[in-house]
Short mmCIF file of C-alpha atoms in Angstrom, two decimals:
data_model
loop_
_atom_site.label_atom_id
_atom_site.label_comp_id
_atom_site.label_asym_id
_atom_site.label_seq_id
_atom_site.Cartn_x
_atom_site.Cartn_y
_atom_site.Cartn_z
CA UNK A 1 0.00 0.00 0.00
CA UNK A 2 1.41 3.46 -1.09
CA UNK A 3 1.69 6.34 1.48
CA UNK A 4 -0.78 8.07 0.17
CA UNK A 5 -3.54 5.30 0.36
CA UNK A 6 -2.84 4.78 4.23
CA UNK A 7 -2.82 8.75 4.39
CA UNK A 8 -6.47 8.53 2.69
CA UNK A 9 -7.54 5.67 4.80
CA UNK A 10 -6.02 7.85 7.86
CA UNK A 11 -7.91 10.62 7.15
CA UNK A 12 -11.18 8.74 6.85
CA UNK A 13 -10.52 7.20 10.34
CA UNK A 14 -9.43 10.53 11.64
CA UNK A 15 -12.51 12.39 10.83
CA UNK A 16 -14.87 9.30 12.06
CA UNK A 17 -12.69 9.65 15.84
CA UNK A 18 -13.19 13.35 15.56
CA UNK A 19 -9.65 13.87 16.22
CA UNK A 20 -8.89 17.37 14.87
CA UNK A 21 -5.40 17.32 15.49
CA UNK A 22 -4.31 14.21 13.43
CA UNK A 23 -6.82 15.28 10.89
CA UNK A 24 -4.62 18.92 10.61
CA UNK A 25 -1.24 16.64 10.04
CA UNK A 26 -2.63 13.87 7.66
CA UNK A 27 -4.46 16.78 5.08
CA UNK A 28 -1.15 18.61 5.53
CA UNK A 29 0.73 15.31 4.10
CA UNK A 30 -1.77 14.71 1.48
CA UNK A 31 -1.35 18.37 0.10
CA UNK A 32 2.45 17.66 0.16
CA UNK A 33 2.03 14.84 -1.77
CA UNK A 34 -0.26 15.82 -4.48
CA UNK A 35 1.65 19.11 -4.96
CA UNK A 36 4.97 16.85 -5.16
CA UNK A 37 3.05 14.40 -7.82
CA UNK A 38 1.84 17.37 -10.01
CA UNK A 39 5.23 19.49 -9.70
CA UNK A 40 7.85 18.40 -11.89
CA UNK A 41 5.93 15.40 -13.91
CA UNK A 42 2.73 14.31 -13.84
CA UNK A 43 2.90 10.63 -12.38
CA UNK A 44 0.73 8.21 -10.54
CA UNK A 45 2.76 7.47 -7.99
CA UNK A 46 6.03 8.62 -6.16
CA UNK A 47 9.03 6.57 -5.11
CA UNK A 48 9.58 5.51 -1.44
CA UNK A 49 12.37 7.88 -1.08
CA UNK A 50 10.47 10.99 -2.95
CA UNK A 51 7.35 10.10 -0.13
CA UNK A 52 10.21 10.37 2.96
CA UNK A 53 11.67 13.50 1.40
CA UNK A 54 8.29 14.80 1.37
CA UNK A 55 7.97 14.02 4.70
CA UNK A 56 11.05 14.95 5.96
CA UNK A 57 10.47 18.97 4.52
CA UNK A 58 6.98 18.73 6.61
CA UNK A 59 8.83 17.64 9.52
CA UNK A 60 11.29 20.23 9.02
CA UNK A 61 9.13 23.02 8.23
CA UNK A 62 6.99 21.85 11.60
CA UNK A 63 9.54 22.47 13.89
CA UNK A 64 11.19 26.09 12.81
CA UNK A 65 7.42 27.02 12.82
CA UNK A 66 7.50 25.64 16.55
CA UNK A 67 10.88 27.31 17.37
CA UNK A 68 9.73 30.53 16.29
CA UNK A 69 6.50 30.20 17.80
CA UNK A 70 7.96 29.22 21.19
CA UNK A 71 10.49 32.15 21.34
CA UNK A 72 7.35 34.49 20.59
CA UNK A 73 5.56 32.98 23.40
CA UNK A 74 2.63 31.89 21.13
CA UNK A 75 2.27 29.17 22.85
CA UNK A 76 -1.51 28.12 21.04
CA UNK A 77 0.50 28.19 17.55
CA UNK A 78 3.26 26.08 19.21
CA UNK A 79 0.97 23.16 20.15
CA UNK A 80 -0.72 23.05 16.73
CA UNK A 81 2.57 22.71 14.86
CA UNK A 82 3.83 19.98 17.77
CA UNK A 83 0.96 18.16 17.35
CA UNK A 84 0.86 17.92 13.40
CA UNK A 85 4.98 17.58 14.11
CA UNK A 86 3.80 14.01 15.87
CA UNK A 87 1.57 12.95 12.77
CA UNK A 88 3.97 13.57 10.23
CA UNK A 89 6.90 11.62 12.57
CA UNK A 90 4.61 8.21 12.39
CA UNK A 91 4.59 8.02 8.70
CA UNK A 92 8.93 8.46 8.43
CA UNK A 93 11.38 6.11 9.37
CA UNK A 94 12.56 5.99 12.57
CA UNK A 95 15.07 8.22 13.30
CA UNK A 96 18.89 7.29 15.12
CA UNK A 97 19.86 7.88 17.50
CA UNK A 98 23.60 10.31 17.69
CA UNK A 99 25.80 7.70 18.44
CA UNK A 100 24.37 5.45 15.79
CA UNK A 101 24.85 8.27 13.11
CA UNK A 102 28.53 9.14 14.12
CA UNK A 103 29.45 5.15 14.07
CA UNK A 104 28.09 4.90 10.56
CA UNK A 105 29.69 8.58 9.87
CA UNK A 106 32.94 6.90 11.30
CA UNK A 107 32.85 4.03 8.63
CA UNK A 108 32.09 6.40 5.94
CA UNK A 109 35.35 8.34 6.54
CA UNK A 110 37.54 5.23 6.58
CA UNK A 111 35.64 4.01 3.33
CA UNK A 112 36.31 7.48 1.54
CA UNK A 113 39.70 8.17 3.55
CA UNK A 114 39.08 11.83 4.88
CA UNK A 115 41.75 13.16 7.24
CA UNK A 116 40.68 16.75 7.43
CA UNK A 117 37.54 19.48 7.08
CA UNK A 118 38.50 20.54 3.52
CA UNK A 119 36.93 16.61 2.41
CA UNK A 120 33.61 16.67 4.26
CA UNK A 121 31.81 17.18 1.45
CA UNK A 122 33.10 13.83 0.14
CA UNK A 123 32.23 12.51 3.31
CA UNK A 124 28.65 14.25 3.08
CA UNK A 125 27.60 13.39 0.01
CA UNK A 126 28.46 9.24 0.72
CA UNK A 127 26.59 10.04 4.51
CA UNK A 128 23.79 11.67 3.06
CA UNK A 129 22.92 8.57 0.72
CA UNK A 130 22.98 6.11 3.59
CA UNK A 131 21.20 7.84 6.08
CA UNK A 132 18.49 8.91 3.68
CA UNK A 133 15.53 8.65 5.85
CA UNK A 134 16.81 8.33 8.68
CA UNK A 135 18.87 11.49 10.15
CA UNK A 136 18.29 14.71 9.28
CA UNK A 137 21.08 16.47 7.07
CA UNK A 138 21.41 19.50 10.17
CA UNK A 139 22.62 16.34 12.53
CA UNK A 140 24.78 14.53 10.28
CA UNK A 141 26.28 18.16 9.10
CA UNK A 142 27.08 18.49 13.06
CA UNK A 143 28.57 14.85 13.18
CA UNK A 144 30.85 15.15 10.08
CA UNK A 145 32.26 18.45 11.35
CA UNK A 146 32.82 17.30 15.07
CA UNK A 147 34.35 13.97 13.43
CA UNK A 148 36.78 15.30 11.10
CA UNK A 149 38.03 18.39 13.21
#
């Protein structure tokens, strides 16, 4: 089943359990996905890894709307994006944890052999491929930097 069947079927269960919050997050996925089928090329469906990069700019977008809500003490606007945060989190992969993204970071850099700061976008570039989907770039920026200084 494609992501955006179970979003549909979701949605249909959302709006039977009157649950306003979920039903915010799952329309806001849907949107994101028909605007991602219709940009580029019209198709039918979209890969696994276009669907988590969807997801992933949803996610993202969530939380700097949260961070900038919090710091303007709007905390009503906060909750809203927190809670549709949480709705768009069940549909992506589950996320490592730090010290599972620098060991894998770790074996990337002996793989491409990067001794200093000037290669990390060598060492980027082969991270960014295997953690697709499962760290966000801002944490495995952090990692690479930390690792190679």
């Amino acid at each position: 089943m494609s992501l955006e069947q179970k979003i549909n079927q979701d949605i249909k269960a959302a709006m039977i359990a009157k649950d306003n919050a979920k039903l915010r997050g799952l329309r806001a996925i849907k949107a994101a996905i028909l605007l991602a089928k219709t940009e580029k090329i019209q198709v039918e469906e979209l890969s696994e890894d276009t669907e988590i990069k969807v997801l992933q700019k949803l996610a993202k977008q969530r939380k700097e709307s949260g961070d900038i809500y919090k710091t303007q003490n709007r905390e009503d606007l906060y909750q809203i994006e927190m809670e549709e945060l949480q709705v768009i989190e069940e549909y992506l992969p589950k996320q490592l944890d730090r010290s599972a993204i620098e060991d894998i970071v770790k074996d990337i850099i002996a793989e491409v052999g990067a001794t200093s700061i000037k290669e990390m976008g060598k060492v980027m570039g082969a991270a960014n491929q295997r953690l697709a989907g499962q760290a966000d770039g801002k944490t495995i920026s952090e990692v690479v930097k930390s690792l190679l200084s």
